[in-house]
mmCIF file of C-alpha atoms and ligand atoms in Angstrom:
data_model
loop_
_atom_site.group_PDB
_atom_site.id
_atom_site.type_symbol
_atom_site.label_atom_id
_atom_site.label_comp_id
_atom_site.label_asym_id
_atom_site.label_seq_id
_atom_site.Cartn_x
_atom_site.Cartn_y
_atom_site.Cartn_z
ATOM 1 C CA MET A 1 6.667 10.532 8.421
ATOM 2 C CA ILE A 2 7.374 6.454 9.349
ATOM 3 C CA ILE A 3 6.854 5.122 12.561
ATOM 4 C CA VAL A 4 9.302 2.052 13.453
ATOM 5 C CA MET A 5 7.353 -0.406 15.243
ATOM 6 C CA LYS A 6 9.968 -2.437 17.804
ATOM 7 C CA ALA A 7 10.799 -5.867 16.790
ATOM 8 C CA GLY A 8 8.190 -7.279 18.927
ATOM 9 C CA ALA A 9 5.000 -5.387 18.774
ATOM 10 C CA THR A 10 2.043 -6.908 18.939
ATOM 11 C CA LYS A 11 -1.172 -6.776 16.548
ATOM 12 C CA LYS A 12 -2.795 -4.773 18.745
ATOM 13 C CA GLU A 13 0.048 -2.694 19.659
ATOM 14 C CA LYS A 14 0.077 -2.035 16.024
ATOM 15 C CA ASP A 15 -3.713 -1.733 15.122
ATOM 16 C CA GLU A 16 -3.863 1.317 18.450
ATOM 17 C CA VAL A 17 -1.124 3.246 15.829
ATOM 18 C CA LEU A 18 -2.603 2.910 12.860
ATOM 19 C CA LYS A 19 -6.148 4.674 14.306
ATOM 20 C CA ARG A 20 -4.032 6.757 15.757
ATOM 21 C CA ILE A 21 -2.409 7.801 12.558
ATOM 22 C CA ARG A 22 -6.165 7.879 10.894
ATOM 23 C CA GLU A 23 -7.336 9.787 13.446
ATOM 24 C CA LEU A 24 -4.547 12.573 13.457
ATOM 25 C CA GLY A 25 -5.851 13.066 9.633
ATOM 26 C CA TYR A 26 -2.998 10.516 7.919
ATOM 27 C CA THR A 27 -2.766 7.682 6.032
ATOM 28 C CA PRO A 28 -1.232 4.689 7.515
ATOM 29 C CA HIS A 29 0.419 2.146 5.091
ATOM 30 C CA VAL A 30 2.096 -1.151 6.029
ATOM 31 C CA ILE A 31 5.466 -2.344 5.111
ATOM 32 C CA HIS A 32 6.383 -5.791 6.240
ATOM 33 C CA GLY A 33 10.214 -5.847 6.823
ATOM 34 C CA THR A 34 11.674 -9.203 8.054
ATOM 35 C CA THR A 35 12.517 -8.423 11.425
ATOM 36 C CA ARG A 36 9.514 -5.447 12.156
ATOM 37 C CA ASP A 37 6.718 -3.888 10.840
ATOM 38 C CA VAL A 38 7.616 -0.188 9.169
ATOM 39 C CA ILE A 39 4.306 2.497 9.071
ATOM 40 C CA GLY A 40 4.529 4.942 6.506
ATOM 41 C CA ALA A 41 1.957 7.687 7.761
ATOM 42 C CA ILE A 42 0.882 9.835 4.498
ATOM 43 C CA GLY A 43 -0.168 13.137 3.802
ATOM 44 C CA ASP A 44 -0.104 16.466 4.443
ATOM 45 C CA GLU A 45 3.640 17.976 4.887
ATOM 46 C CA ARG A 46 3.001 20.637 6.642
ATOM 47 C CA GLY A 47 1.025 19.213 9.768
ATOM 48 C CA LYS A 48 3.075 16.370 10.083
ATOM 49 C CA LEU A 49 5.065 16.921 12.892
ATOM 50 C CA VAL A 50 1.771 15.921 14.893
ATOM 51 C CA LEU A 51 2.363 12.260 14.362
ATOM 52 C CA GLN A 52 5.242 13.076 16.784
ATOM 53 C CA THR A 53 2.705 12.316 19.667
ATOM 54 C CA ILE A 54 2.248 8.716 18.384
ATOM 55 C CA GLU A 55 6.078 7.732 19.779
ATOM 56 C CA PRO A 56 5.072 6.821 23.397
ATOM 57 C CA MET A 57 2.948 4.382 22.117
ATOM 58 C CA HIS A 58 3.092 0.589 22.994
ATOM 59 C CA GLY A 59 5.280 -0.835 20.774
ATOM 60 C CA VAL A 60 6.359 2.372 18.469
ATOM 61 C CA GLU A 61 10.279 2.691 18.682
ATOM 62 C CA SER A 62 10.760 5.801 16.818
ATOM 63 C CA VAL A 63 9.120 8.221 14.729
ATOM 64 C CA VAL A 64 11.215 9.942 11.949
ATOM 65 C CA PRO A 65 10.270 11.956 9.094
ATOM 66 C CA ILE A 66 11.351 10.496 5.673
ATOM 67 C CA LEU A 67 13.151 13.805 3.820
ATOM 68 C CA GLN A 68 12.734 12.970 0.365
ATOM 69 C CA PRO A 69 9.280 14.182 -1.509
ATOM 70 C CA TYR A 70 8.891 10.280 -2.566
ATOM 71 C CA LYS A 71 7.716 9.229 1.044
ATOM 72 C CA LEU A 72 7.220 5.000 0.179
ATOM 73 C CA ALA A 73 9.235 4.955 -2.602
ATOM 74 C CA SER A 74 12.052 5.597 -0.590
ATOM 75 C CA LYS A 75 14.710 3.632 1.103
ATOM 76 C CA GLU A 76 14.421 5.420 4.217
ATOM 77 C CA VAL A 77 10.895 3.450 4.289
ATOM 78 C CA MET A 78 12.464 0.249 3.191
ATOM 79 C CA LYS A 79 16.395 -0.861 3.703
ATOM 80 C CA GLU A 80 16.058 -4.296 1.758
ATOM 81 C CA SER A 81 15.032 -3.827 -1.795
ATOM 82 C CA SER A 82 11.402 -4.732 -2.631
ATOM 83 C CA ILE A 83 11.091 -8.218 -4.199
ATOM 84 C CA ILE A 84 7.306 -8.234 -6.430
ATOM 85 C CA ARG A 85 5.514 -11.362 -6.809
ATOM 86 C CA ILE A 86 4.140 -11.448 -10.217
ATOM 87 C CA SER A 87 2.717 -15.198 -10.405
ATOM 88 C CA ASP A 88 3.378 -18.295 -8.488
ATOM 89 C CA SER A 89 6.675 -18.542 -10.826
ATOM 90 C CA VAL A 90 8.110 -15.261 -11.725
ATOM 91 C CA SER A 91 9.407 -12.901 -8.584
ATOM 92 C CA ILE A 92 11.095 -9.485 -9.792
ATOM 93 C CA GLY A 93 13.820 -7.931 -7.059
ATOM 94 C CA GLY A 94 15.965 -11.082 -6.145
ATOM 95 C CA SER A 95 18.938 -12.412 -6.917
ATOM 96 C CA LYS A 96 17.012 -14.092 -10.261
ATOM 97 C CA ILE A 97 16.895 -11.826 -13.503
ATOM 98 C CA VAL A 98 13.506 -11.973 -14.963
ATOM 99 C CA VAL A 99 13.789 -11.432 -18.402
ATOM 100 C CA MET A 100 10.190 -10.151 -20.765
ATOM 101 C CA ALA A 101 10.509 -10.539 -23.805
ATOM 102 C CA GLY A 102 8.103 -10.549 -27.262
ATOM 103 C CA PRO A 103 6.677 -8.356 -29.794
ATOM 104 C CA CYS A 104 6.105 -4.543 -29.681
ATOM 105 C CA SER A 105 2.502 -5.780 -30.231
ATOM 106 C CA VAL A 106 -0.017 -8.338 -31.048
ATOM 107 C CA GLU A 107 -0.323 -8.109 -34.015
ATOM 108 C CA SER A 108 -2.364 -11.784 -34.806
ATOM 109 C CA GLU A 109 -2.993 -15.238 -33.280
ATOM 110 C CA LYS A 110 -0.275 -16.752 -35.420
ATOM 111 C CA GLN A 111 2.906 -13.875 -34.580
ATOM 112 C CA ILE A 112 2.037 -13.699 -30.546
ATOM 113 C CA ILE A 113 1.897 -17.442 -30.461
ATOM 114 C CA GLU A 114 5.242 -18.004 -32.152
ATOM 115 C CA SER A 115 6.532 -15.106 -30.395
ATOM 116 C CA ALA A 116 5.601 -16.196 -26.843
ATOM 117 C CA GLU A 117 6.686 -20.045 -28.130
ATOM 118 C CA ALA A 118 10.114 -18.953 -28.968
ATOM 119 C CA VAL A 119 10.740 -16.663 -26.234
ATOM 120 C CA LYS A 120 9.681 -19.394 -23.816
ATOM 121 C CA LYS A 121 12.620 -21.775 -25.690
ATOM 122 C CA ALA A 122 15.244 -19.983 -24.923
ATOM 123 C CA GLY A 123 14.472 -19.077 -21.426
ATOM 124 C CA ALA A 124 12.339 -16.103 -21.205
ATOM 125 C CA ASP A 125 9.918 -15.647 -17.597
ATOM 126 C CA MET A 126 7.174 -13.469 -19.234
ATOM 127 C CA LEU A 127 6.027 -12.251 -22.318
ATOM 128 C CA ARG A 128 5.371 -8.881 -23.655
ATOM 129 C CA GLY A 129 3.212 -7.217 -26.178
ATOM 130 C CA GLY A 130 0.911 -4.192 -26.828
ATOM 131 C CA ALA A 131 -2.651 -4.316 -26.949
ATOM 132 C CA PHE A 132 -3.557 -0.720 -26.939
ATOM 133 C CA LYS A 133 -1.020 1.046 -28.041
ATOM 134 C CA PRO A 134 0.183 4.821 -27.593
ATOM 135 C CA ARG A 135 1.194 5.762 -31.066
ATOM 136 C CA THR A 136 2.962 9.088 -31.613
ATOM 137 C CA SER A 137 0.788 9.096 -34.755
ATOM 138 C CA PRO A 138 -2.865 9.345 -34.883
ATOM 139 C CA TYR A 139 -2.383 7.166 -38.697
ATOM 140 C CA SER A 140 -0.449 4.339 -36.913
ATOM 141 C CA PHE A 141 -1.626 0.826 -35.816
ATOM 142 C CA GLN A 142 -3.401 1.321 -32.701
ATOM 143 C CA GLY A 143 -3.317 -2.107 -31.494
ATOM 144 C CA LEU A 144 -5.647 -4.896 -31.342
ATOM 145 C CA GLU A 145 -7.034 -3.813 -28.205
ATOM 146 C CA GLU A 146 -9.666 -6.516 -26.457
ATOM 147 C CA GLU A 147 -8.400 -8.828 -29.448
ATOM 148 C CA GLY A 148 -5.113 -8.277 -28.361
ATOM 149 C CA LEU A 149 -5.972 -9.533 -24.512
ATOM 150 C CA LYS A 150 -6.940 -12.419 -25.726
ATOM 151 C CA LEU A 151 -4.544 -13.398 -27.570
ATOM 152 C CA LEU A 152 -2.367 -12.857 -25.252
ATOM 153 C CA ALA A 153 -4.108 -14.585 -22.286
ATOM 154 C CA LYS A 154 -3.965 -17.756 -25.087
ATOM 155 C CA ALA A 155 -0.465 -17.865 -25.767
ATOM 156 C CA ARG A 156 0.026 -17.858 -21.481
ATOM 157 C CA GLU A 157 -1.956 -20.494 -21.431
ATOM 158 C CA ILE A 158 0.194 -22.536 -24.208
ATOM 159 C CA THR A 159 3.157 -21.695 -22.775
ATOM 160 C CA GLY A 160 2.581 -20.666 -18.524
ATOM 161 C CA LEU A 161 4.298 -17.981 -19.501
ATOM 162 C CA PRO A 162 2.907 -14.700 -17.614
ATOM 163 C CA PHE A 163 2.496 -11.165 -19.551
ATOM 164 C CA VAL A 164 2.799 -7.808 -19.455
ATOM 165 C CA THR A 165 1.247 -5.133 -21.277
ATOM 166 C CA GLU A 166 0.418 -1.810 -21.525
ATOM 167 C CA VAL A 167 -2.393 0.195 -20.206
ATOM 168 C CA ILE A 168 -2.825 3.998 -21.771
ATOM 169 C CA ASN A 169 -6.042 5.076 -19.691
ATOM 170 C CA PRO A 170 -8.194 5.174 -16.789
ATOM 171 C CA GLU A 171 -11.378 4.330 -19.200
ATOM 172 C CA THR A 172 -9.638 0.935 -20.283
ATOM 173 C CA ALA A 173 -7.578 -0.348 -16.925
ATOM 174 C CA ASP A 174 -10.093 -2.705 -15.500
ATOM 175 C CA LEU A 175 -10.921 -4.037 -18.997
ATOM 176 C CA VAL A 176 -6.591 -4.871 -19.375
ATOM 177 C CA ALA A 177 -6.252 -5.670 -14.824
ATOM 178 C CA GLU A 178 -8.680 -8.591 -15.938
ATOM 179 C CA TYR A 179 -6.433 -10.086 -18.425
ATOM 180 C CA ALA A 180 -2.914 -9.032 -18.133
ATOM 181 C CA ASP A 181 -0.085 -10.111 -14.966
ATOM 182 C CA MET A 182 1.394 -7.137 -15.125
ATOM 183 C CA LEU A 183 0.144 -3.436 -16.115
ATOM 184 C CA GLN A 184 2.664 -1.420 -18.178
ATOM 185 C CA ILE A 185 2.879 2.335 -17.678
ATOM 186 C CA GLY A 186 4.132 3.509 -21.033
ATOM 187 C CA ALA A 187 6.842 6.745 -21.573
ATOM 188 C CA ARG A 188 4.261 8.697 -23.085
ATOM 189 C CA ASN A 189 2.070 8.470 -19.749
ATOM 190 C CA SER A 190 4.128 8.341 -16.968
ATOM 191 C CA GLN A 191 2.883 11.729 -15.695
ATOM 192 C CA ASN A 192 -0.157 11.172 -16.531
ATOM 193 C CA PHE A 193 -1.353 11.573 -12.775
ATOM 194 C CA ALA A 194 -4.894 10.344 -13.356
ATOM 195 C CA LEU A 195 -3.798 6.889 -14.561
ATOM 196 C CA LEU A 196 -1.115 6.668 -12.242
ATOM 197 C CA LYS A 197 -3.718 7.172 -9.016
ATOM 198 C CA LYS A 198 -6.295 4.455 -11.329
ATOM 199 C CA VAL A 199 -3.726 1.723 -11.181
ATOM 200 C CA GLY A 200 -2.469 2.248 -7.964
ATOM 201 C CA GLN A 201 -6.470 0.958 -7.026
ATOM 202 C CA LEU A 202 -5.695 -1.830 -8.779
ATOM 203 C CA ARG A 203 -4.328 -5.168 -7.629
ATOM 204 C CA LYS A 204 -1.941 -5.626 -9.951
ATOM 205 C CA PRO A 205 1.730 -5.057 -10.227
ATOM 206 C CA VAL A 206 2.925 -2.132 -12.085
ATOM 207 C CA LEU A 207 5.773 -1.714 -14.912
ATOM 208 C CA LEU A 208 6.390 2.494 -14.386
ATOM 209 C CA LYS A 209 8.564 3.321 -17.476
ATOM 210 C CA ARG A 210 10.820 6.626 -17.284
ATOM 211 C CA GLY A 211 9.172 9.301 -19.378
ATOM 212 C CA MET A 212 11.634 10.434 -22.333
ATOM 213 C CA ALA A 213 12.584 13.780 -20.394
ATOM 214 C CA MET A 214 11.569 12.927 -16.974
ATOM 215 C CA THR A 215 14.462 12.914 -13.828
ATOM 216 C CA ILE A 216 15.081 9.925 -11.488
ATOM 217 C CA GLN A 217 13.042 12.609 -9.355
ATOM 218 C CA GLU A 218 10.295 12.902 -10.620
ATOM 219 C CA LEU A 219 10.104 8.980 -12.033
ATOM 220 C CA LEU A 220 10.002 8.639 -8.371
ATOM 221 C CA MET A 221 7.380 11.265 -7.831
ATOM 222 C CA SER A 222 4.929 8.829 -10.618
ATOM 223 C CA ALA A 223 6.195 5.717 -8.685
ATOM 224 C CA GLU A 224 4.695 7.595 -5.385
ATOM 225 C CA TYR A 225 1.494 8.379 -6.845
ATOM 226 C CA ILE A 226 1.014 4.353 -7.837
ATOM 227 C CA LEU A 227 2.637 3.277 -4.388
ATOM 228 C CA SER A 228 0.416 6.310 -1.865
ATOM 229 C CA GLU A 229 -2.920 4.826 -4.001
ATOM 230 C CA GLY A 230 -1.976 1.021 -1.848
ATOM 231 C CA ASN A 231 -0.578 -0.617 -4.767
ATOM 232 C CA GLN A 232 2.548 -2.079 -3.477
ATOM 233 C CA SER A 233 3.834 -3.902 -6.394
ATOM 234 C CA VAL A 234 5.808 -1.135 -8.647
ATOM 235 C CA ILE A 235 8.197 -1.884 -10.506
ATOM 236 C CA LEU A 236 10.603 1.156 -12.416
ATOM 237 C CA CYS A 237 11.539 1.188 -16.256
ATOM 238 C CA GLU A 238 14.560 3.064 -17.816
ATOM 239 C CA ARG A 239 13.767 2.885 -20.844
ATOM 240 C CA GLY A 240 16.094 5.583 -22.473
ATOM 241 C CA ILE A 241 15.551 9.528 -22.530
ATOM 242 C CA ARG A 242 15.762 12.271 -25.105
ATOM 243 C CA THR A 243 18.838 13.845 -25.507
ATOM 244 C CA PHE A 244 20.658 16.001 -28.289
ATOM 245 C CA GLU A 245 22.183 12.462 -29.542
ATOM 246 C CA THR A 246 20.290 11.192 -32.966
ATOM 247 C CA ALA A 247 22.372 7.585 -33.624
ATOM 248 C CA THR A 248 20.237 5.563 -30.954
ATOM 249 C CA ARG A 249 16.068 6.333 -30.828
ATOM 250 C CA ASN A 250 16.915 7.810 -26.898
ATOM 251 C CA THR A 251 19.725 7.695 -25.093
ATOM 252 C CA LEU A 252 20.157 4.727 -22.082
ATOM 253 C CA ASP A 253 20.870 6.258 -18.927
ATOM 254 C CA LEU A 254 22.415 3.097 -17.355
ATOM 255 C CA ALA A 255 23.232 4.513 -14.047
ATOM 256 C CA ALA A 256 19.580 5.272 -13.089
ATOM 257 C CA VAL A 257 20.593 1.462 -12.461
ATOM 258 C CA PRO A 258 22.562 2.369 -9.499
ATOM 259 C CA VAL A 259 21.107 5.336 -8.853
ATOM 260 C CA LEU A 260 17.906 3.896 -8.198
ATOM 261 C CA ARG A 261 19.656 1.439 -6.132
ATOM 262 C CA SER A 262 20.675 3.836 -3.416
ATOM 263 C CA LYS A 263 17.516 5.795 -3.252
ATOM 264 C CA THR A 264 14.284 3.491 -3.599
ATOM 265 C CA HIS A 265 14.124 -0.183 -2.318
ATOM 266 C CA LEU A 266 11.717 -0.635 -5.591
ATOM 267 C CA PRO A 267 12.804 -3.331 -8.352
ATOM 268 C CA VAL A 268 14.688 -1.551 -11.429
ATOM 269 C CA VAL A 269 14.097 -3.019 -15.488
ATOM 270 C CA ILE A 270 15.893 -2.288 -18.424
ATOM 271 C CA ASP A 271 14.674 -1.371 -21.663
ATOM 272 C CA PRO A 272 17.094 -1.668 -24.284
ATOM 273 C CA SER A 273 14.819 -1.677 -27.347
ATOM 274 C CA HIS A 274 13.469 1.721 -26.743
ATOM 275 C CA ALA A 275 16.632 2.962 -25.462
ATOM 276 C CA THR A 276 18.816 1.937 -28.637
ATOM 277 C CA GLY A 277 16.011 2.027 -31.311
ATOM 278 C CA ASN A 278 18.333 -0.079 -33.714
ATOM 279 C CA HIS A 279 18.042 -4.085 -33.028
ATOM 280 C CA HIS A 280 22.081 -3.985 -33.433
ATOM 281 C CA TYR A 281 22.471 -2.351 -30.151
ATOM 282 C CA VAL A 282 20.440 -4.283 -28.147
ATOM 283 C CA ALA A 283 22.408 -7.455 -26.933
ATOM 284 C CA SER A 284 25.317 -5.031 -25.791
ATOM 285 C CA MET A 285 22.682 -2.894 -24.052
ATOM 286 C CA SER A 286 21.479 -5.965 -22.540
ATOM 287 C CA LEU A 287 24.397 -7.433 -21.479
ATOM 288 C CA ALA A 288 25.877 -4.019 -19.913
ATOM 289 C CA ALA A 289 22.261 -3.998 -17.823
ATOM 290 C CA VAL A 290 22.728 -7.101 -16.645
ATOM 291 C CA ALA A 291 26.136 -5.888 -15.231
ATOM 292 C CA ALA A 292 25.210 -3.067 -13.914
ATOM 293 C CA GLY A 293 22.759 -4.762 -11.432
ATOM 294 C CA ALA A 294 19.343 -4.783 -13.035
ATOM 295 C CA ASP A 295 16.805 -6.511 -12.047
ATOM 296 C CA GLY A 296 15.606 -7.487 -15.077
ATOM 297 C CA LEU A 297 15.124 -6.705 -18.628
ATOM 298 C CA ILE A 298 12.435 -5.999 -21.415
ATOM 299 C CA ILE A 299 13.245 -6.652 -24.734
ATOM 300 C CA GLU A 300 11.342 -6.689 -28.119
ATOM 301 C CA VAL A 301 11.341 -10.162 -30.061
ATOM 302 C CA HIS A 302 9.388 -10.621 -33.660
ATOM 303 C CA PRO A 303 9.375 -13.347 -35.271
ATOM 304 C CA ASP A 304 9.519 -11.368 -38.763
ATOM 305 C CA PRO A 305 10.336 -7.791 -37.846
ATOM 306 C CA GLU A 306 10.795 -6.559 -41.429
ATOM 307 C CA HIS A 307 6.492 -6.774 -41.458
ATOM 308 C CA ALA A 308 5.873 -5.803 -38.039
ATOM 309 C CA SER A 309 3.486 -3.354 -37.570
ATOM 310 C CA SER A 310 5.262 -1.448 -34.855
ATOM 311 C CA ASP A 311 9.258 -1.141 -33.321
ATOM 312 C CA GLY A 312 10.764 -3.495 -35.893
ATOM 313 C CA PRO A 313 13.757 -1.915 -36.629
ATOM 314 C CA GLN A 314 14.638 -1.997 -32.859
ATOM 315 C CA SER A 315 13.021 -5.864 -32.462
ATOM 316 C CA LEU A 316 15.457 -8.986 -32.353
ATOM 317 C CA LYS A 317 14.400 -12.114 -34.124
ATOM 318 C CA PRO A 318 14.015 -15.421 -31.959
ATOM 319 C CA ALA A 319 17.346 -17.159 -32.600
ATOM 320 C CA LYS A 320 19.049 -13.629 -31.685
ATOM 321 C CA PHE A 321 17.155 -13.446 -28.984
ATOM 322 C CA ALA A 322 18.123 -17.061 -27.410
ATOM 323 C CA ASP A 323 21.641 -16.058 -28.245
ATOM 324 C CA LEU A 324 21.474 -13.006 -26.396
ATOM 325 C CA MET A 325 20.273 -15.077 -23.442
ATOM 326 C CA GLU A 326 22.942 -17.160 -23.525
ATOM 327 C CA LYS A 327 25.848 -14.902 -23.112
ATOM 328 C CA MET A 328 23.470 -12.478 -20.264
ATOM 329 C CA ARG A 329 23.809 -16.077 -18.432
ATOM 330 C CA ARG A 330 27.139 -16.043 -18.037
ATOM 331 C CA VAL A 331 27.843 -11.990 -17.567
ATOM 332 C CA ALA A 332 24.655 -12.556 -14.607
ATOM 333 C CA ALA A 333 27.076 -15.574 -12.987
ATOM 334 C CA ALA A 334 30.132 -12.976 -12.772
ATOM 335 C CA VAL A 335 27.495 -10.479 -10.849
ATOM 336 C CA ASP A 336 26.369 -13.381 -8.654
ATOM 337 C CA LYS A 337 22.798 -13.784 -10.347
ATOM 338 C CA THR A 338 20.862 -16.136 -12.348
ATOM 339 C CA ILE A 339 18.665 -15.822 -15.015
HETATM 340 C C1 LIG B 401 6.376 -0.598 -25.701
HETATM 341 O O1 LIG B 401 6.509 -0.907 -24.499
HETATM 342 O O2 LIG B 401 5.998 -0.594 -26.598
HETATM 343 C C2 LIG B 401 6.369 0.968 -25.537
HETATM 344 C C3 LIG B 401 5.917 1.973 -26.258
HETATM 345 O O3 LIG B 401 7.632 1.638 -24.743
HETATM 346 P P1 LIG B 401 8.051 3.423 -23.923
HETATM 347 O O4 LIG B 401 6.454 3.726 -23.221
HETATM 348 O O5 LIG B 401 9.109 2.528 -23.601
HETATM 349 O O6 LIG B 401 7.721 3.887 -25.702
HETATM 350 MN MN1 LIG B 402 7.466 -0.485 -28.759
#
């Protein structure tokens, strides 16, 4: 249920409503709108009609059921798009498209700093790089782990770029959160409910990737796991889904951008690198993502992709990335955005 407060409701009235929600056995989540607050009352769906008794309380305008199975992620709870703050200088969800770029994995100090400097020079807003890598094969490079996090922090110190890096299990989530500006939940983990709950308890923004065989509704239900734990900073990422097509690594579902826009207030990012698996296709899909209205992009860039420890074939060289940034700026202007 959503409790819509009146525009002029006082703090005391709101506190009374929060207290009543708790007494009824539900958890309140306050969402601050531009003109009024709404309170999501989350809990057992079966007894939710009892929440209607809140309607006559002072300061309450209405109590309305949320029809979708995802509640806090739903557009019903908040009509305007969420703008999620990552750092003093970076927020995702406004008219500025946020570009995150860097290698698939952190490999060495030289590699990550060279990458960070190159993507910064081209105008990227954030650095990406995996320190803990979830690999399909146990024999593939698994990442530098904490050493990788330290190197990412060093790259941030040098360039000023905040970074996003993957968290692969609940046990190492606190460690990753100590270093990272944004936590990435990878495609292979996007229905790892224990991990989703864990990052929901942390106070760091989360980039939630869509699983390879996940419907849009399932993606929103995974976002709901994070939101319902109290972390309201969730950004969704479409990174290609598995279909019968083998010409690309995955199939980029670009329609996910307008579909998600119609269902959720959460920002949507596109990953054209994992979606295509081939550096030749990354630029076209990046431009298309900007045109489709994506709030951000996450793009793999490597100074020496031929020798990359992971995902070299889909990584752009810095010069190609700089060229792409220039083109994306022109497409962004056509859809009233900036990069
Ligand atoms: C990555 O970003 O390097 C990655 C592993 O992505 P995904 O989870 O989308 O495969
Ligand atoms: Mn990768």
